[in-house]
Amino acid sequence: MHIVHPDLDTYLLEHCSPAADDVLRDLAEETRQAVPDLTSMQITQDEGAFLTLLTQLTGARLAVEVGTFTGYSSLCIARGLADGGKLIACDRSEEWTATARRYWERAGVADRVELRLGPALETLRSLPREENVDFAFIDADKGGYPDYYEELVTRLRPGGVIALDNVLQGGSVVDETEQSEPVKAIRAVNDAIAADVRVTSVMLPLRDGVTVVRKR
Ligand SMILES: C[S@@+](CC[C@H](N)C(=O)[O-])C[C@H]1O[C@@H](n2cnc3c(N)ncnc32)[C@H](O)[C@@H]1O
């Protein structure tokens, strides 16, 4: 299912800023060459610009990312942090995040990113149960989304924001014949957020769907 008409794709990419610089372009190209089958895991330039914008709008000093891969989204978040800010980047792949580390160095943000390798749920549960997270981005295994959301929303400060990627699953969320575990988990978190009195939220048709949640 095309969520946005393909004819609009280039136009959308051309009308957001900042445009991807050499660092982001090289990272996208290196990822495409290294793992061609997995390129779709990486967020696109417009979603990256959106993450930088959300990080800036929340004035984030503490951000958390679940699902780092080769580092595109983490770079966009790190670039939006307030002075002295920190991003805790969670992933379980040493191999893919080795690329991310190189690009954090090249972009001059390595000192703002703290990589936590391991199962993301364990990492999130190890964080203090304080409401001190300003911004979070969830983009890892879909089955984990309900738990990642719950662990993060309890740690979000009032006014803080969580963005969740792939919430439309290529349209499968509205296809009742689709009963795979990842899609069921995404439906569950989408329903939970819509009914969650702790937050206000909107689901945007950006790429594969991005939900933006603000804690009251
Ligand atoms: C869709 S990719 C993230 C893409 C990334 N946000 C980007 O912009 O390139 C998902 C990542 O989640 C990681 N992941 C999947 N399940 C995980 C888990 N249970 N704990 C930690 N990381 C996990 C994978 O290793 C992979 O790097």
PDB file of N, CA, C and O in Angstrom, residues 4-19 44-47 49 206-207:
ATOM      1  N   VAL A   4       1.766   7.408   0.886  1.00  0.00           N
ATOM      2  CA  VAL A   4       1.783   8.696   0.193  1.00  0.00           C
ATOM      3  C   VAL A   4       2.018   8.374  -1.284  1.00  0.00           C
ATOM      4  O   VAL A   4       2.811   7.483  -1.606  1.00  0.00           O
ATOM      5  N   HIS A   5       1.345   9.066  -2.174  1.00  0.00           N
ATOM      6  CA  HIS A   5       1.493   8.763  -3.595  1.00  0.00           C
ATOM      7  C   HIS A   5       2.962   8.887  -4.021  1.00  0.00           C
ATOM      8  O   HIS A   5       3.621   9.881  -3.678  1.00  0.00           O
ATOM      9  N   PRO A   6       3.515   7.885  -4.740  1.00  0.00           N
ATOM     10  CA  PRO A   6       4.939   7.900  -5.109  1.00  0.00           C
ATOM     11  C   PRO A   6       5.362   9.169  -5.852  1.00  0.00           C
ATOM     12  O   PRO A   6       6.507   9.610  -5.731  1.00  0.00           O
ATOM     13  N   ASP A   7       4.448   9.777  -6.599  1.00  0.00           N
ATOM     14  CA  ASP A   7       4.804  11.003  -7.321  1.00  0.00           C
ATOM     15  C   ASP A   7       5.202  12.128  -6.369  1.00  0.00           C
ATOM     16  O   ASP A   7       5.869  13.087  -6.773  1.00  0.00           O
ATOM     17  N   LEU A   8       4.771  12.027  -5.132  1.00  0.00           N
ATOM     18  CA  LEU A   8       5.083  13.099  -4.173  1.00  0.00           C
ATOM     19  C   LEU A   8       6.396  12.871  -3.432  1.00  0.00           C
ATOM     20  O   LEU A   8       6.890  13.768  -2.746  1.00  0.00           O
ATOM     21  N   ASP A   9       6.963  11.676  -3.569  1.00  0.00           N
ATOM     22  CA  ASP A   9       8.140  11.324  -2.778  1.00  0.00           C
ATOM     23  C   ASP A   9       9.296  12.310  -2.923  1.00  0.00           C
ATOM     24  O   ASP A   9       9.818  12.826  -1.940  1.00  0.00           O
ATOM     25  N   THR A  10       9.714  12.547  -4.180  1.00  0.00           N
ATOM     26  CA  THR A  10      10.863  13.420  -4.406  1.00  0.00           C
ATOM     27  C   THR A  10      10.559  14.823  -3.913  1.00  0.00           C
ATOM     28  O   THR A  10      11.395  15.483  -3.285  1.00  0.00           O
ATOM     29  N   TYR A  11       9.336  15.265  -4.173  1.00  0.00           N
ATOM     30  CA  TYR A  11       8.926  16.609  -3.747  1.00  0.00           C
ATOM     31  C   TYR A  11       9.038  16.741  -2.222  1.00  0.00           C
ATOM     32  O   TYR A  11       9.566  17.725  -1.703  1.00  0.00           O
ATOM     33  N   LEU A  12       8.577  15.725  -1.516  1.00  0.00           N
ATOM     34  CA  LEU A  12       8.658  15.749  -0.052  1.00  0.00           C
ATOM     35  C   LEU A  12      10.109  15.790   0.416  1.00  0.00           C
ATOM     36  O   LEU A  12      10.468  16.551   1.313  1.00  0.00           O
ATOM     37  N   LEU A  13      10.943  14.974  -0.229  1.00  0.00           N
ATOM     38  CA  LEU A  13      12.355  14.928   0.176  1.00  0.00           C
ATOM     39  C   LEU A  13      13.046  16.265  -0.082  1.00  0.00           C
ATOM     40  O   LEU A  13      13.936  16.669   0.663  1.00  0.00           O
ATOM     41  N   GLU A  14      12.616  16.935  -1.159  1.00  0.00           N
ATOM     42  CA  GLU A  14      13.263  18.206  -1.512  1.00  0.00           C
ATOM     43  C   GLU A  14      12.790  19.384  -0.658  1.00  0.00           C
ATOM     44  O   GLU A  14      13.379  20.455  -0.707  1.00  0.00           O
ATOM     45  N   HIS A  15      11.705  19.175   0.077  1.00  0.00           N
ATOM     46  CA  HIS A  15      11.142  20.298   0.834  1.00  0.00           C
ATOM     47  C   HIS A  15      11.204  20.081   2.334  1.00  0.00           C
ATOM     48  O   HIS A  15      10.232  20.300   3.055  1.00  0.00           O
ATOM     49  N   CYS A  16      12.330  19.582   2.792  1.00  0.00           N
ATOM     50  CA  CYS A  16      12.566  19.537   4.230  1.00  0.00           C
ATOM     51  C   CYS A  16      14.033  19.914   4.442  1.00  0.00           C
ATOM     52  O   CYS A  16      14.850  19.813   3.530  1.00  0.00           O
ATOM     53  N   SER A  17      14.324  20.395   5.630  1.00  0.00           N
ATOM     54  CA  SER A  17      15.708  20.765   5.911  1.00  0.00           C
ATOM     55  C   SER A  17      16.036  20.401   7.358  1.00  0.00           C
ATOM     56  O   SER A  17      15.116  20.300   8.172  1.00  0.00           O
ATOM     57  N   PRO A  18      17.291  20.163   7.706  1.00  0.00           N
ATOM     58  CA  PRO A  18      18.432  20.279   6.805  1.00  0.00           C
ATOM     59  C   PRO A  18      18.455  19.133   5.799  1.00  0.00           C
ATOM     60  O   PRO A  18      18.048  18.022   6.113  1.00  0.00           O
ATOM     61  N   ALA A  19      18.958  19.433   4.577  1.00  0.00           N
ATOM     62  CA  ALA A  19      19.175  18.364   3.607  1.00  0.00           C
ATOM     63  C   ALA A  19      20.290  17.463   4.140  1.00  0.00           C
ATOM     64  O   ALA A  19      21.124  17.907   4.937  1.00  0.00           O
ATOM     65  N   THR A  44      14.844   7.466   6.362  1.00  0.00           N
ATOM     66  CA  THR A  44      15.160   8.286   5.194  1.00  0.00           C
ATOM     67  C   THR A  44      15.498   9.719   5.632  1.00  0.00           C
ATOM     68  O   THR A  44      15.306  10.104   6.789  1.00  0.00           O
ATOM     69  N   GLN A  45      15.944  10.489   4.641  1.00  0.00           N
ATOM     70  CA  GLN A  45      16.404  11.863   4.890  1.00  0.00           C
ATOM     71  C   GLN A  45      15.322  12.751   5.534  1.00  0.00           C
ATOM     72  O   GLN A  45      15.585  13.522   6.450  1.00  0.00           O
ATOM     73  N   ASP A  46      14.078  12.613   5.060  1.00  0.00           N
ATOM     74  CA  ASP A  46      13.012  13.459   5.612  1.00  0.00           C
ATOM     75  C   ASP A  46      12.675  13.056   7.051  1.00  0.00           C
ATOM     76  O   ASP A  46      12.433  13.900   7.904  1.00  0.00           O
ATOM     77  N   GLU A  47      12.715  11.758   7.319  1.00  0.00           N
ATOM     78  CA  GLU A  47      12.454  11.324   8.696  1.00  0.00           C
ATOM     79  C   GLU A  47      13.601  11.757   9.606  1.00  0.00           C
ATOM     80  O   GLU A  47      13.388  12.124  10.766  1.00  0.00           O
ATOM     81  N   ALA A  49      15.400  14.486   9.209  1.00  0.00           N
ATOM     82  CA  ALA A  49      15.191  15.913   9.477  1.00  0.00           C
ATOM     83  C   ALA A  49      14.101  16.097  10.530  1.00  0.00           C
ATOM     84  O   ALA A  49      14.184  16.982  11.398  1.00  0.00           O
ATOM     85  N   LEU A 206       4.043   9.656   7.631  1.00  0.00           N
ATOM     86  CA  LEU A 206       5.411   9.924   7.178  1.00  0.00           C
ATOM     87  C   LEU A 206       6.089   8.577   6.950  1.00  0.00           C
ATOM     88  O   LEU A 206       6.180   7.762   7.874  1.00  0.00           O
ATOM     89  N   ARG A 207       6.495   8.325   5.694  1.00  0.00           N
ATOM     90  CA  ARG A 207       7.082   7.024   5.322  1.00  0.00           C
ATOM     91  C   ARG A 207       6.168   5.870   5.768  1.00  0.00           C
ATOM     92  O   ARG A 207       5.037   5.815   5.426  1.00  0.00           O
TER      93      ARG A 207
END
